[in-house]
mmCIF file of C-alpha atoms in Angstrom:
data_model
loop_
_atom_site.group_PDB
_atom_site.id
_atom_site.type_symbol
_atom_site.label_atom_id
_atom_site.label_comp_id
_atom_site.label_asym_id
_atom_site.label_seq_id
_atom_site.Cartn_x
_atom_site.Cartn_y
_atom_site.Cartn_z
ATOM 1 C CA UNK A 6 -15.605 -6.799 -19.951
ATOM 2 C CA UNK A 7 -15.156 -9.993 -17.971
ATOM 3 C CA UNK A 8 -17.771 -10.923 -15.439
ATOM 4 C CA UNK A 9 -17.191 -11.674 -11.781
ATOM 5 C CA UNK A 10 -16.361 -15.351 -11.680
ATOM 6 C CA UNK A 11 -16.292 -16.209 -7.985
ATOM 7 C CA UNK A 12 -13.377 -17.404 -5.909
ATOM 8 C CA UNK A 13 -12.573 -20.641 -7.747
ATOM 9 C CA UNK A 14 -10.563 -19.336 -10.752
ATOM 10 C CA UNK A 15 -7.781 -17.659 -8.785
ATOM 11 C CA UNK A 16 -7.575 -20.151 -5.930
ATOM 12 C CA UNK A 17 -7.690 -23.153 -8.227
ATOM 13 C CA UNK A 18 -9.570 -26.407 -7.799
ATOM 14 C CA UNK A 19 -8.458 -29.172 -5.475
ATOM 15 C CA UNK A 20 -9.343 -32.811 -6.145
ATOM 16 C CA UNK A 21 -9.543 -33.437 -2.429
ATOM 17 C CA UNK A 22 -10.831 -30.759 -0.089
ATOM 18 C CA UNK A 23 -8.327 -30.395 2.747
ATOM 19 C CA UNK A 24 -9.364 -28.397 5.775
ATOM 20 C CA UNK A 25 -6.463 -26.879 7.665
ATOM 21 C CA UNK A 26 -6.428 -24.544 10.630
ATOM 22 C CA UNK A 27 -7.219 -20.925 9.950
ATOM 23 C CA UNK A 28 -4.133 -18.924 9.165
ATOM 24 C CA UNK A 29 -5.157 -16.441 11.839
ATOM 25 C CA UNK A 30 -4.487 -19.073 14.492
ATOM 26 C CA UNK A 31 -0.901 -19.275 13.300
ATOM 27 C CA UNK A 32 -0.332 -15.525 13.137
ATOM 28 C CA UNK A 33 2.198 -14.263 15.643
ATOM 29 C CA UNK A 34 1.520 -11.144 17.662
ATOM 30 C CA UNK A 35 3.876 -8.252 18.273
ATOM 31 C CA UNK A 36 5.383 -9.714 21.403
ATOM 32 C CA UNK A 37 5.946 -13.219 22.734
ATOM 33 C CA UNK A 38 5.212 -14.661 19.309
ATOM 34 C CA UNK A 39 4.800 -18.437 19.185
ATOM 35 C CA UNK A 40 6.560 -20.247 16.340
ATOM 36 C CA UNK A 41 4.511 -21.556 13.461
ATOM 37 C CA UNK A 42 3.796 -25.290 13.776
ATOM 38 C CA UNK A 43 6.988 -27.196 13.039
ATOM 39 C CA UNK A 44 6.802 -30.159 10.747
ATOM 40 C CA UNK A 45 3.646 -28.948 9.037
ATOM 41 C CA UNK A 46 5.523 -28.649 5.755
ATOM 42 C CA UNK A 47 4.034 -25.221 5.296
ATOM 43 C CA UNK A 48 5.413 -22.119 3.663
ATOM 44 C CA UNK A 49 6.081 -19.605 6.445
ATOM 45 C CA UNK A 50 6.244 -15.880 5.587
ATOM 46 C CA UNK A 51 7.459 -13.175 7.980
ATOM 47 C CA UNK A 52 5.802 -9.763 8.143
ATOM 48 C CA UNK A 53 6.716 -6.621 10.097
ATOM 49 C CA UNK A 54 4.261 -3.743 9.837
ATOM 50 C CA UNK A 55 2.516 -1.013 11.766
ATOM 51 C CA UNK A 56 -0.359 -2.459 13.774
ATOM 52 C CA UNK A 57 -0.339 0.031 16.644
ATOM 53 C CA UNK A 58 1.143 3.338 15.437
ATOM 54 C CA UNK A 59 0.103 6.246 13.285
ATOM 55 C CA UNK A 60 -0.177 4.135 10.112
ATOM 56 C CA UNK A 61 -1.831 1.130 11.740
ATOM 57 C CA UNK A 62 -4.801 1.488 9.417
ATOM 58 C CA UNK A 63 -2.529 0.562 6.511
ATOM 59 C CA UNK A 64 -0.742 -2.303 8.242
ATOM 60 C CA UNK A 65 -3.929 -3.858 9.596
ATOM 61 C CA UNK A 66 -5.795 -3.669 6.281
ATOM 62 C CA UNK A 67 -2.838 -4.939 4.227
ATOM 63 C CA UNK A 68 -2.578 -7.876 6.634
ATOM 64 C CA UNK A 69 -6.317 -8.585 6.536
ATOM 65 C CA UNK A 70 -6.403 -8.592 2.741
ATOM 66 C CA UNK A 71 -3.551 -11.109 2.567
ATOM 67 C CA UNK A 72 -5.025 -13.260 5.339
ATOM 68 C CA UNK A 73 -8.375 -13.442 3.540
ATOM 69 C CA UNK A 74 -6.704 -15.037 0.524
ATOM 70 C CA UNK A 75 -4.291 -17.294 2.403
ATOM 71 C CA UNK A 76 -7.056 -18.555 4.696
ATOM 72 C CA UNK A 77 -9.230 -19.634 1.777
ATOM 73 C CA UNK A 78 -6.181 -21.106 0.052
ATOM 74 C CA UNK A 79 -5.419 -23.190 3.128
ATOM 75 C CA UNK A 80 -9.043 -24.284 3.477
ATOM 76 C CA UNK A 81 -8.829 -25.527 -0.106
ATOM 77 C CA UNK A 82 -5.737 -27.628 0.522
ATOM 78 C CA UNK A 83 -2.952 -25.061 0.456
ATOM 79 C CA UNK A 84 -0.148 -25.613 -2.037
ATOM 80 C CA UNK A 85 -0.010 -29.348 -2.691
ATOM 81 C CA UNK A 86 -1.281 -29.887 0.837
ATOM 82 C CA UNK A 87 1.077 -27.348 2.420
ATOM 83 C CA UNK A 88 -0.449 -24.338 4.197
ATOM 84 C CA UNK A 89 0.825 -20.793 3.803
ATOM 85 C CA UNK A 90 1.518 -19.317 7.234
ATOM 86 C CA UNK A 91 1.932 -15.597 7.931
ATOM 87 C CA UNK A 92 3.880 -14.622 11.058
ATOM 88 C CA UNK A 93 3.091 -10.947 11.713
ATOM 89 C CA UNK A 94 4.991 -8.647 14.082
ATOM 90 C CA UNK A 95 4.194 -5.033 14.998
ATOM 91 C CA UNK A 96 6.826 -2.338 14.457
ATOM 92 C CA UNK A 97 4.650 0.740 15.043
ATOM 93 C CA UNK A 98 5.996 2.338 11.823
ATOM 94 C CA UNK A 99 9.344 2.849 13.565
ATOM 95 C CA UNK A 100 12.723 1.749 12.152
ATOM 96 C CA UNK A 101 14.272 0.275 15.306
ATOM 97 C CA UNK A 102 11.462 -2.209 16.060
ATOM 98 C CA UNK A 103 11.369 -3.121 12.356
ATOM 99 C CA UNK A 104 15.070 -3.970 12.485
ATOM 100 C CA UNK A 105 14.609 -6.087 15.622
ATOM 101 C CA UNK A 106 11.603 -7.864 14.119
ATOM 102 C CA UNK A 107 13.476 -8.602 10.912
ATOM 103 C CA UNK A 108 16.457 -10.057 12.756
ATOM 104 C CA UNK A 109 14.111 -12.211 14.865
ATOM 105 C CA UNK A 110 12.234 -13.435 11.794
ATOM 106 C CA UNK A 111 15.363 -14.286 9.827
ATOM 107 C CA UNK A 112 16.900 -16.111 12.776
ATOM 108 C CA UNK A 113 13.777 -18.201 13.461
ATOM 109 C CA UNK A 114 14.924 -20.712 10.897
ATOM 110 C CA UNK A 115 11.502 -21.611 9.507
ATOM 111 C CA UNK A 116 10.846 -18.330 7.680
ATOM 112 C CA UNK A 117 11.052 -18.798 3.923
ATOM 113 C CA UNK A 118 10.992 -15.085 3.103
ATOM 114 C CA UNK A 119 9.748 -11.693 4.276
ATOM 115 C CA UNK A 120 6.428 -10.380 3.020
ATOM 116 C CA UNK A 121 4.181 -7.332 3.195
ATOM 117 C CA UNK A 122 6.342 -4.869 5.133
ATOM 118 C CA UNK A 123 4.805 -1.401 5.484
ATOM 119 C CA UNK A 124 6.517 1.974 5.148
ATOM 120 C CA UNK A 125 9.612 3.592 3.695
ATOM 121 C CA UNK A 126 11.264 4.549 7.046
ATOM 122 C CA UNK A 127 11.122 0.898 8.102
ATOM 123 C CA UNK A 128 11.826 -0.866 4.822
ATOM 124 C CA UNK A 129 14.850 1.262 3.942
ATOM 125 C CA UNK A 130 16.435 0.445 7.302
ATOM 126 C CA UNK A 131 16.056 -3.333 7.016
ATOM 127 C CA UNK A 132 17.384 -3.632 3.453
ATOM 128 C CA UNK A 133 21.015 -4.351 4.533
ATOM 129 C CA UNK A 134 19.746 -7.369 6.485
ATOM 130 C CA UNK A 135 18.274 -9.105 3.433
ATOM 131 C CA UNK A 136 21.592 -10.080 1.872
ATOM 132 C CA UNK A 137 22.792 -11.996 4.905
ATOM 133 C CA UNK A 138 23.279 -9.223 7.441
ATOM 134 C CA UNK A 139 21.217 -11.159 9.983
ATOM 135 C CA UNK A 140 22.797 -14.503 9.232
ATOM 136 C CA UNK A 141 20.788 -15.641 6.205
ATOM 137 C CA UNK A 142 19.736 -14.325 2.805
ATOM 138 C CA UNK A 143 15.984 -13.683 2.793
ATOM 139 C CA UNK A 144 14.181 -11.888 -0.042
ATOM 140 C CA UNK A 145 11.423 -9.406 0.721
ATOM 141 C CA UNK A 146 8.224 -9.691 -1.304
ATOM 142 C CA UNK A 147 5.777 -6.886 -1.997
ATOM 143 C CA UNK A 148 6.486 -4.167 0.572
ATOM 144 C CA UNK A 149 3.863 -1.435 0.900
ATOM 145 C CA UNK A 150 6.114 1.414 -0.196
ATOM 146 C CA UNK A 151 6.931 3.037 -3.508
ATOM 147 C CA UNK A 152 10.350 4.325 -2.482
ATOM 148 C CA UNK A 153 13.453 3.930 -4.628
ATOM 149 C CA UNK A 154 16.108 2.266 -2.398
ATOM 150 C CA UNK A 155 14.672 -1.243 -2.754
ATOM 151 C CA UNK A 156 14.343 -0.683 -6.513
ATOM 152 C CA UNK A 157 17.975 0.274 -7.048
ATOM 153 C CA UNK A 158 21.395 -1.365 -6.515
ATOM 154 C CA UNK A 159 22.523 -2.951 -4.345
ATOM 155 C CA UNK A 160 19.274 -3.971 -2.658
ATOM 156 C CA UNK A 161 17.050 -4.488 -5.700
ATOM 157 C CA UNK A 162 18.268 -8.095 -6.067
ATOM 158 C CA UNK A 163 16.626 -9.067 -2.774
ATOM 159 C CA UNK A 164 13.271 -7.257 -3.148
ATOM 160 C CA UNK A 165 10.257 -7.909 -5.367
ATOM 161 C CA UNK A 166 7.784 -5.033 -5.631
ATOM 162 C CA UNK A 167 4.264 -5.453 -6.931
ATOM 163 C CA UNK A 168 3.133 -1.816 -6.731
ATOM 164 C CA UNK A 169 4.186 1.157 -8.866
ATOM 165 C CA UNK A 170 6.798 3.505 -7.411
ATOM 166 C CA UNK A 171 6.240 6.890 -5.772
ATOM 167 C CA UNK A 172 8.058 8.434 -8.714
ATOM 168 C CA UNK A 173 5.426 6.965 -10.999
ATOM 169 C CA UNK A 174 2.606 8.163 -8.755
ATOM 170 C CA UNK A 175 3.825 11.737 -8.488
ATOM 171 C CA UNK A 176 4.749 11.872 -12.183
ATOM 172 C CA UNK A 177 1.167 10.933 -13.002
ATOM 173 C CA UNK A 178 -0.178 13.671 -10.748
ATOM 174 C CA UNK A 179 2.260 16.315 -11.974
ATOM 175 C CA UNK A 180 1.620 15.480 -15.627
ATOM 176 C CA UNK A 181 -2.128 15.777 -15.122
ATOM 177 C CA UNK A 182 -1.953 19.061 -13.231
ATOM 178 C CA UNK A 183 0.444 20.587 -15.750
ATOM 179 C CA UNK A 184 -1.783 19.497 -18.637
ATOM 180 C CA UNK A 185 -4.613 21.442 -16.982
ATOM 181 C CA UNK A 186 -2.466 24.554 -16.725
ATOM 182 C CA UNK A 187 -1.756 24.114 -13.012
ATOM 183 C CA UNK A 188 2.010 24.598 -13.076
ATOM 184 C CA UNK A 189 2.667 26.149 -9.664
ATOM 185 C CA UNK A 190 2.838 22.914 -7.720
ATOM 186 C CA UNK A 191 3.878 22.882 -4.075
ATOM 187 C CA UNK A 192 4.594 19.897 -1.837
ATOM 188 C CA UNK A 193 4.023 19.089 1.826
ATOM 189 C CA UNK A 194 6.006 16.074 2.948
ATOM 190 C CA UNK A 195 6.743 14.002 6.017
ATOM 191 C CA UNK A 196 10.252 14.738 7.304
ATOM 192 C CA UNK A 197 11.727 11.273 6.821
ATOM 193 C CA UNK A 198 12.766 8.829 4.095
ATOM 194 C CA UNK A 199 9.201 8.437 2.841
ATOM 195 C CA UNK A 200 8.604 12.155 2.540
ATOM 196 C CA UNK A 201 11.949 12.824 0.896
ATOM 197 C CA UNK A 202 11.318 10.064 -1.619
ATOM 198 C CA UNK A 203 8.052 11.693 -2.678
ATOM 199 C CA UNK A 204 9.576 15.184 -2.602
ATOM 200 C CA UNK A 205 12.349 14.006 -4.919
ATOM 201 C CA UNK A 206 9.772 12.459 -7.228
ATOM 202 C CA UNK A 207 7.827 15.717 -7.496
ATOM 203 C CA UNK A 208 11.010 17.651 -8.304
ATOM 204 C CA UNK A 209 11.973 15.145 -10.996
ATOM 205 C CA UNK A 210 8.517 15.187 -12.554
ATOM 206 C CA UNK A 211 8.417 18.991 -12.633
ATOM 207 C CA UNK A 212 11.877 19.150 -14.182
ATOM 208 C CA UNK A 213 10.607 17.163 -17.176
ATOM 209 C CA UNK A 214 8.304 20.128 -17.861
ATOM 210 C CA UNK A 215 11.004 22.713 -17.179
ATOM 211 C CA UNK A 216 9.374 23.619 -13.853
ATOM 212 C CA UNK A 217 10.483 23.797 -10.225
ATOM 213 C CA UNK A 218 8.642 23.526 -6.933
ATOM 214 C CA UNK A 219 6.469 26.537 -6.178
ATOM 215 C CA UNK A 220 6.925 25.899 -2.460
ATOM 216 C CA UNK A 221 7.591 23.206 0.114
ATOM 217 C CA UNK A 222 6.916 22.510 3.779
ATOM 218 C CA UNK A 223 7.378 19.567 6.119
ATOM 219 C CA UNK A 224 5.855 18.026 9.224
ATOM 220 C CA UNK A 225 7.192 15.549 11.769
ATOM 221 C CA UNK A 226 6.349 11.845 11.497
ATOM 222 C CA UNK A 227 3.812 10.962 14.172
ATOM 223 C CA UNK A 228 1.848 14.225 13.870
ATOM 224 C CA UNK A 229 -1.813 13.626 14.674
ATOM 225 C CA UNK A 230 -5.087 14.960 13.329
ATOM 226 C CA UNK A 231 -5.495 17.233 16.344
ATOM 227 C CA UNK A 232 -2.228 19.064 15.563
ATOM 228 C CA UNK A 233 -2.263 22.479 13.943
ATOM 229 C CA UNK A 234 -0.932 22.668 10.387
ATOM 230 C CA UNK A 235 -1.495 26.420 10.182
ATOM 231 C CA UNK A 236 2.221 27.167 9.806
ATOM 232 C CA UNK A 237 2.566 24.740 6.905
ATOM 233 C CA UNK A 238 -0.496 26.324 5.303
ATOM 234 C CA UNK A 239 1.036 29.786 5.679
ATOM 235 C CA UNK A 240 4.346 28.658 4.172
ATOM 236 C CA UNK A 241 2.732 27.055 1.152
ATOM 237 C CA UNK A 242 0.110 29.773 0.794
ATOM 238 C CA UNK A 243 2.841 32.387 0.327
ATOM 239 C CA UNK A 244 4.054 30.458 -2.736
ATOM 240 C CA UNK A 245 0.668 30.969 -4.437
ATOM 241 C CA UNK A 246 0.315 27.328 -5.548
ATOM 242 C CA UNK A 247 -2.404 26.184 -7.899
ATOM 243 C CA UNK A 248 -2.011 22.542 -6.763
ATOM 244 C CA UNK A 249 -0.452 20.843 -3.722
ATOM 245 C CA UNK A 250 0.885 17.304 -3.477
ATOM 246 C CA UNK A 251 1.039 15.835 0.042
ATOM 247 C CA UNK A 252 3.492 13.015 0.758
ATOM 248 C CA UNK A 253 2.237 11.855 4.116
ATOM 249 C CA UNK A 254 -0.165 9.736 6.125
ATOM 250 C CA UNK A 255 -3.869 10.157 6.749
ATOM 251 C CA UNK A 256 -3.952 11.980 10.109
ATOM 252 C CA UNK A 257 -1.560 14.868 9.324
ATOM 253 C CA UNK A 258 -2.801 14.908 5.730
ATOM 254 C CA UNK A 259 -6.375 15.421 6.893
ATOM 255 C CA UNK A 260 -5.208 18.056 9.388
ATOM 256 C CA UNK A 261 -3.476 19.954 6.585
ATOM 257 C CA UNK A 262 -6.567 19.804 4.362
ATOM 258 C CA UNK A 263 -8.685 21.079 7.259
ATOM 259 C CA UNK A 264 -6.432 24.030 7.984
ATOM 260 C CA UNK A 265 -5.854 24.808 4.298
ATOM 261 C CA UNK A 266 -9.567 24.987 3.577
ATOM 262 C CA UNK A 267 -10.226 27.018 6.725
ATOM 263 C CA UNK A 268 -7.561 29.500 5.543
ATOM 264 C CA UNK A 269 -9.190 29.807 2.114
ATOM 265 C CA UNK A 270 -6.551 27.794 0.243
ATOM 266 C CA UNK A 271 -8.957 26.033 -2.098
ATOM 267 C CA UNK A 272 -6.663 24.536 -4.764
ATOM 268 C CA UNK A 273 -6.653 20.793 -5.585
ATOM 269 C CA UNK A 274 -4.778 18.780 -2.949
ATOM 270 C CA UNK A 275 -3.389 15.392 -3.937
ATOM 271 C CA UNK A 276 -2.160 12.519 -1.760
ATOM 272 C CA UNK A 277 -0.164 9.402 -2.597
ATOM 273 C CA UNK A 278 -1.431 5.850 -2.130
ATOM 274 C CA UNK A 279 0.356 5.417 1.210
ATOM 275 C CA UNK A 280 -1.879 8.052 2.797
ATOM 276 C CA UNK A 281 -4.597 5.535 3.695
ATOM 277 C CA UNK A 282 -7.569 6.869 1.786
ATOM 278 C CA UNK A 283 -10.378 5.348 3.850
ATOM 279 C CA UNK A 284 -8.955 6.560 7.164
ATOM 280 C CA UNK A 285 -8.417 10.055 5.753
ATOM 281 C CA UNK A 286 -11.922 10.150 4.312
ATOM 282 C CA UNK A 287 -13.451 9.097 7.627
ATOM 283 C CA UNK A 288 -11.751 12.017 9.388
ATOM 284 C CA UNK A 289 -12.744 14.552 6.726
ATOM 285 C CA UNK A 290 -16.348 13.377 6.396
ATOM 286 C CA UNK A 291 -16.828 13.482 10.159
ATOM 287 C CA UNK A 292 -15.377 17.002 10.280
ATOM 288 C CA UNK A 293 -17.544 18.112 7.359
ATOM 289 C CA UNK A 294 -20.686 16.975 9.127
ATOM 290 C CA UNK A 295 -19.607 18.576 12.381
ATOM 291 C CA UNK A 296 -18.878 21.981 10.822
ATOM 292 C CA UNK A 297 -21.318 22.002 7.936
ATOM 293 C CA UNK A 298 -18.501 22.473 5.396
ATOM 294 C CA UNK A 299 -17.158 20.201 2.655
ATOM 295 C CA UNK A 300 -13.560 19.281 3.433
ATOM 296 C CA UNK A 301 -13.464 16.588 0.734
ATOM 297 C CA UNK A 302 -13.759 18.910 -2.261
ATOM 298 C CA UNK A 303 -10.894 19.170 -4.758
ATOM 299 C CA UNK A 304 -9.255 16.073 -3.276
ATOM 300 C CA UNK A 305 -7.232 13.724 -5.523
ATOM 301 C CA UNK A 306 -5.635 10.527 -4.215
ATOM 302 C CA UNK A 307 -3.389 8.414 -6.424
ATOM 303 C CA UNK A 308 -3.650 4.628 -6.049
ATOM 304 C CA UNK A 309 -1.569 1.695 -7.244
ATOM 305 C CA UNK A 310 -4.475 -0.761 -7.488
ATOM 306 C CA UNK A 311 -7.852 -0.343 -9.187
ATOM 307 C CA UNK A 312 -10.893 0.711 -7.210
ATOM 308 C CA UNK A 313 -12.416 -2.054 -5.102
ATOM 309 C CA UNK A 314 -15.782 -0.712 -6.305
ATOM 310 C CA UNK A 315 -15.043 -1.751 -9.922
ATOM 311 C CA UNK A 316 -17.101 -4.927 -10.092
ATOM 312 C CA UNK A 317 -16.181 -5.452 -13.758
ATOM 313 C CA UNK A 318 -12.815 -6.780 -12.542
ATOM 314 C CA UNK A 319 -12.742 -10.453 -11.441
ATOM 315 C CA UNK A 320 -10.109 -9.728 -8.778
ATOM 316 C CA UNK A 321 -12.353 -7.120 -7.177
ATOM 317 C CA UNK A 322 -15.216 -9.617 -7.009
ATOM 318 C CA UNK A 323 -12.994 -12.256 -5.475
ATOM 319 C CA UNK A 324 -11.465 -9.872 -2.969
ATOM 320 C CA UNK A 325 -14.872 -8.697 -1.778
ATOM 321 C CA UNK A 326 -16.244 -12.231 -1.606
ATOM 322 C CA UNK A 327 -13.279 -13.431 0.435
ATOM 323 C CA UNK A 328 -13.395 -10.465 2.817
ATOM 324 C CA UNK A 329 -17.079 -11.156 3.415
ATOM 325 C CA UNK A 330 -16.595 -14.914 3.799
ATOM 326 C CA UNK A 331 -13.460 -14.903 5.962
ATOM 327 C CA UNK A 332 -13.860 -11.532 7.747
ATOM 328 C CA UNK A 333 -10.227 -11.713 8.852
ATOM 329 C CA UNK A 334 -9.427 -10.390 12.306
ATOM 330 C CA UNK A 335 -6.679 -7.822 12.843
ATOM 331 C CA UNK A 336 -3.338 -9.256 13.967
ATOM 332 C CA UNK A 337 -2.819 -9.920 17.653
ATOM 333 C CA UNK A 338 -1.620 -6.891 19.562
ATOM 334 C CA UNK A 339 -3.319 -4.316 17.347
ATOM 335 C CA UNK A 340 -5.640 -1.703 18.861
ATOM 336 C CA UNK A 341 -8.936 -3.552 19.489
ATOM 337 C CA UNK A 342 -10.866 -0.286 19.240
ATOM 338 C CA UNK A 343 -9.360 0.765 15.919
ATOM 339 C CA UNK A 344 -11.888 0.547 13.133
ATOM 340 C CA UNK A 345 -11.358 -1.907 10.295
ATOM 341 C CA UNK A 346 -12.962 -1.522 6.886
ATOM 342 C CA UNK A 347 -15.007 -4.023 4.972
ATOM 343 C CA UNK A 348 -13.001 -3.170 1.861
ATOM 344 C CA UNK A 349 -10.050 -0.832 1.351
ATOM 345 C CA UNK A 350 -7.310 0.004 -1.130
ATOM 346 C CA UNK A 351 -4.679 -1.353 1.272
ATOM 347 C CA UNK A 352 -6.724 -4.497 1.830
ATOM 348 C CA UNK A 353 -7.120 -5.042 -1.903
ATOM 349 C CA UNK A 354 -3.376 -4.592 -2.348
ATOM 350 C CA UNK A 355 -2.736 -7.126 0.411
ATOM 351 C CA UNK A 356 -5.044 -9.572 -1.342
ATOM 352 C CA UNK A 357 -3.218 -9.086 -4.679
ATOM 353 C CA UNK A 358 0.124 -9.516 -2.903
ATOM 354 C CA UNK A 359 -1.087 -12.870 -1.580
ATOM 355 C CA UNK A 360 -2.337 -13.986 -4.992
ATOM 356 C CA UNK A 361 1.034 -13.322 -6.631
ATOM 357 C CA UNK A 362 2.951 -14.789 -3.681
ATOM 358 C CA UNK A 363 0.932 -17.972 -4.085
ATOM 359 C CA UNK A 364 1.905 -18.191 -7.762
ATOM 360 C CA UNK A 365 5.559 -17.818 -6.763
ATOM 361 C CA UNK A 366 5.220 -20.588 -4.181
ATOM 362 C CA UNK A 367 3.476 -22.858 -6.682
ATOM 363 C CA UNK A 368 6.363 -22.318 -9.101
ATOM 364 C CA UNK A 369 8.778 -23.248 -6.316
ATOM 365 C CA UNK A 370 6.734 -26.330 -5.392
ATOM 366 C CA UNK A 371 6.710 -27.506 -8.998
ATOM 367 C CA UNK A 372 10.414 -26.879 -9.571
ATOM 368 C CA UNK A 373 12.443 -26.568 -6.333
ATOM 369 C CA UNK A 374 15.654 -26.248 -8.350
ATOM 370 C CA UNK A 375 14.578 -22.730 -9.322
ATOM 371 C CA UNK A 376 14.993 -21.468 -5.781
ATOM 372 C CA UNK A 377 12.638 -18.818 -4.426
ATOM 373 C CA UNK A 378 14.108 -15.918 -6.427
ATOM 374 C CA UNK A 379 14.080 -17.990 -9.609
ATOM 375 C CA UNK A 380 10.488 -19.023 -8.947
ATOM 376 C CA UNK A 381 9.516 -15.361 -8.692
ATOM 377 C CA UNK A 382 11.500 -14.341 -11.758
ATOM 378 C CA UNK A 383 9.737 -17.057 -13.767
ATOM 379 C CA UNK A 384 6.319 -15.420 -13.311
ATOM 380 C CA UNK A 385 5.287 -14.225 -16.777
ATOM 381 C CA UNK A 386 2.094 -12.496 -17.900
ATOM 382 C CA UNK A 387 0.123 -13.593 -14.855
ATOM 383 C CA UNK A 388 -3.555 -12.666 -15.098
ATOM 384 C CA UNK A 389 -4.451 -11.126 -11.744
ATOM 385 C CA UNK A 390 -7.971 -10.259 -12.781
ATOM 386 C CA UNK A 391 -7.307 -6.515 -12.941
ATOM 387 C CA UNK A 392 -6.774 -6.287 -16.733
ATOM 388 C CA UNK A 393 -3.031 -5.724 -16.252
ATOM 389 C CA UNK A 394 -0.680 -8.747 -16.485
ATOM 390 C CA UNK A 395 2.134 -9.234 -13.976
ATOM 391 C CA UNK A 396 5.606 -10.319 -15.010
ATOM 392 C CA UNK A 397 8.953 -10.543 -13.240
ATOM 393 C CA UNK A 398 12.425 -11.384 -14.485
ATOM 394 C CA UNK A 399 16.114 -11.085 -13.583
ATOM 395 C CA UNK A 400 16.045 -7.439 -14.668
ATOM 396 C CA UNK A 401 12.467 -6.738 -13.561
ATOM 397 C CA UNK A 402 11.570 -6.942 -9.874
ATOM 398 C CA UNK A 403 8.482 -4.690 -10.107
ATOM 399 C CA UNK A 404 5.273 -6.289 -11.304
ATOM 400 C CA UNK A 405 2.928 -3.347 -11.935
ATOM 401 C CA UNK A 406 3.421 0.166 -13.285
ATOM 402 C CA UNK A 407 -0.085 1.549 -13.597
ATOM 403 C CA UNK A 408 -1.255 4.463 -11.434
ATOM 404 C CA UNK A 409 -4.942 5.200 -10.786
ATOM 405 C CA UNK A 410 -6.586 8.408 -9.572
ATOM 406 C CA UNK A 411 -9.535 8.760 -7.225
ATOM 407 C CA UNK A 412 -11.623 11.600 -5.861
ATOM 408 C CA UNK A 413 -14.542 11.893 -3.444
ATOM 409 C CA UNK A 414 -18.205 11.775 -4.397
ATOM 410 C CA UNK A 415 -21.007 10.897 -2.021
ATOM 411 C CA UNK A 416 -18.575 10.347 0.864
ATOM 412 C CA UNK A 417 -16.727 7.654 -1.084
ATOM 413 C CA UNK A 418 -13.642 7.506 -3.279
ATOM 414 C CA UNK A 419 -14.468 7.049 -6.960
ATOM 415 C CA UNK A 420 -12.238 6.938 -10.056
ATOM 416 C CA UNK A 421 -11.375 10.374 -11.446
ATOM 417 C CA UNK A 422 -13.108 10.945 -14.780
ATOM 418 C CA UNK A 423 -12.126 13.326 -17.546
ATOM 419 C CA UNK A 424 -15.003 15.524 -16.386
ATOM 420 C CA UNK A 425 -13.396 15.720 -12.944
ATOM 421 C CA UNK A 426 -10.049 16.743 -14.423
ATOM 422 C CA UNK A 427 -11.680 19.391 -16.583
ATOM 423 C CA UNK A 428 -13.507 20.793 -13.570
ATOM 424 C CA UNK A 429 -10.100 21.420 -11.987
ATOM 425 C CA UNK A 430 -8.856 23.421 -14.955
ATOM 426 C CA UNK A 431 -8.133 26.944 -13.632
#
């Protein structure tokens, strides 16, 4: 395996060290945002994400991971002397503010493209704006959602995804559970576009095995950890499931796990990558200590990036080094009391998004005639440092397909081993 190589290989060397202002100084808050410096010759990216709502843990960490990379890039001279600037606006994980933010970003005039949006309910609503609906054509790079609409006509032309899809995540989970003999699979999902996307993926994956859903239940977006999920537990419990897949976010997901375990429903419970693993784990570990019970047992979370604990991967080493060196602040306007994490799956994904975005911008800098979409589609077999190459093309706007599985040991998420899977065999 390759050793950790430090931050130089991915950032690249610069013959002259150019110190530019920290990217964080240029970041725009959720309201009253100041324009990025005009005339700087920089590449300006527009981001709308949840920095204050139920999924703020995801938006903040995705932002921080990207900022860590872009800040170091800018300190090292940027792209041929041009800084990369991230203008970040808060949408609270709500469609209407996301639409307003997107229109504002597109109409600013200095935004090259959109980048790092968070959430299916928001992303699906802004897709019609990308093709000129707000006055200009602006592609969206690397949204934090595995939903299908941006991967299918007519919107797929304007979106580049780095992460695997929800269909791929749930297919991986279903295939594993079925291989263990756990064929009565139920689903709990958020009652919106995100939840329905995952629900549809579970149904499709089961159909491949000639199976159907054992049961299903929903909850309302915005449900908190203090809410009761007893009714959802009763609904799914009546279906006698031997595995449950949750398509949701960390607070209601943790509430469901709590109430399921309290009711004696002790089957494996799986969550998708969007859940926000670190935030969920913090809630469950705290509850376990308070009650003297283990609420983290039989928990499986799928991920679309490798574990940030895998120090055999150069990208993991670089991500951790940059997070320690830069210690990026949350975006302006986010909850100052909300805890950030030193490392996280969302943060690592944000970092990888920034690495690939930088390659796209370098391609554009070297050959402006390509245009931004052409510069992205010319990325071939890029070594990210995660042992999986990234390629795009006219018929391929998704860079990665691999799905990873994690479980909890010692109050931390670790990769699922074959021994773990076998322990879940009924």
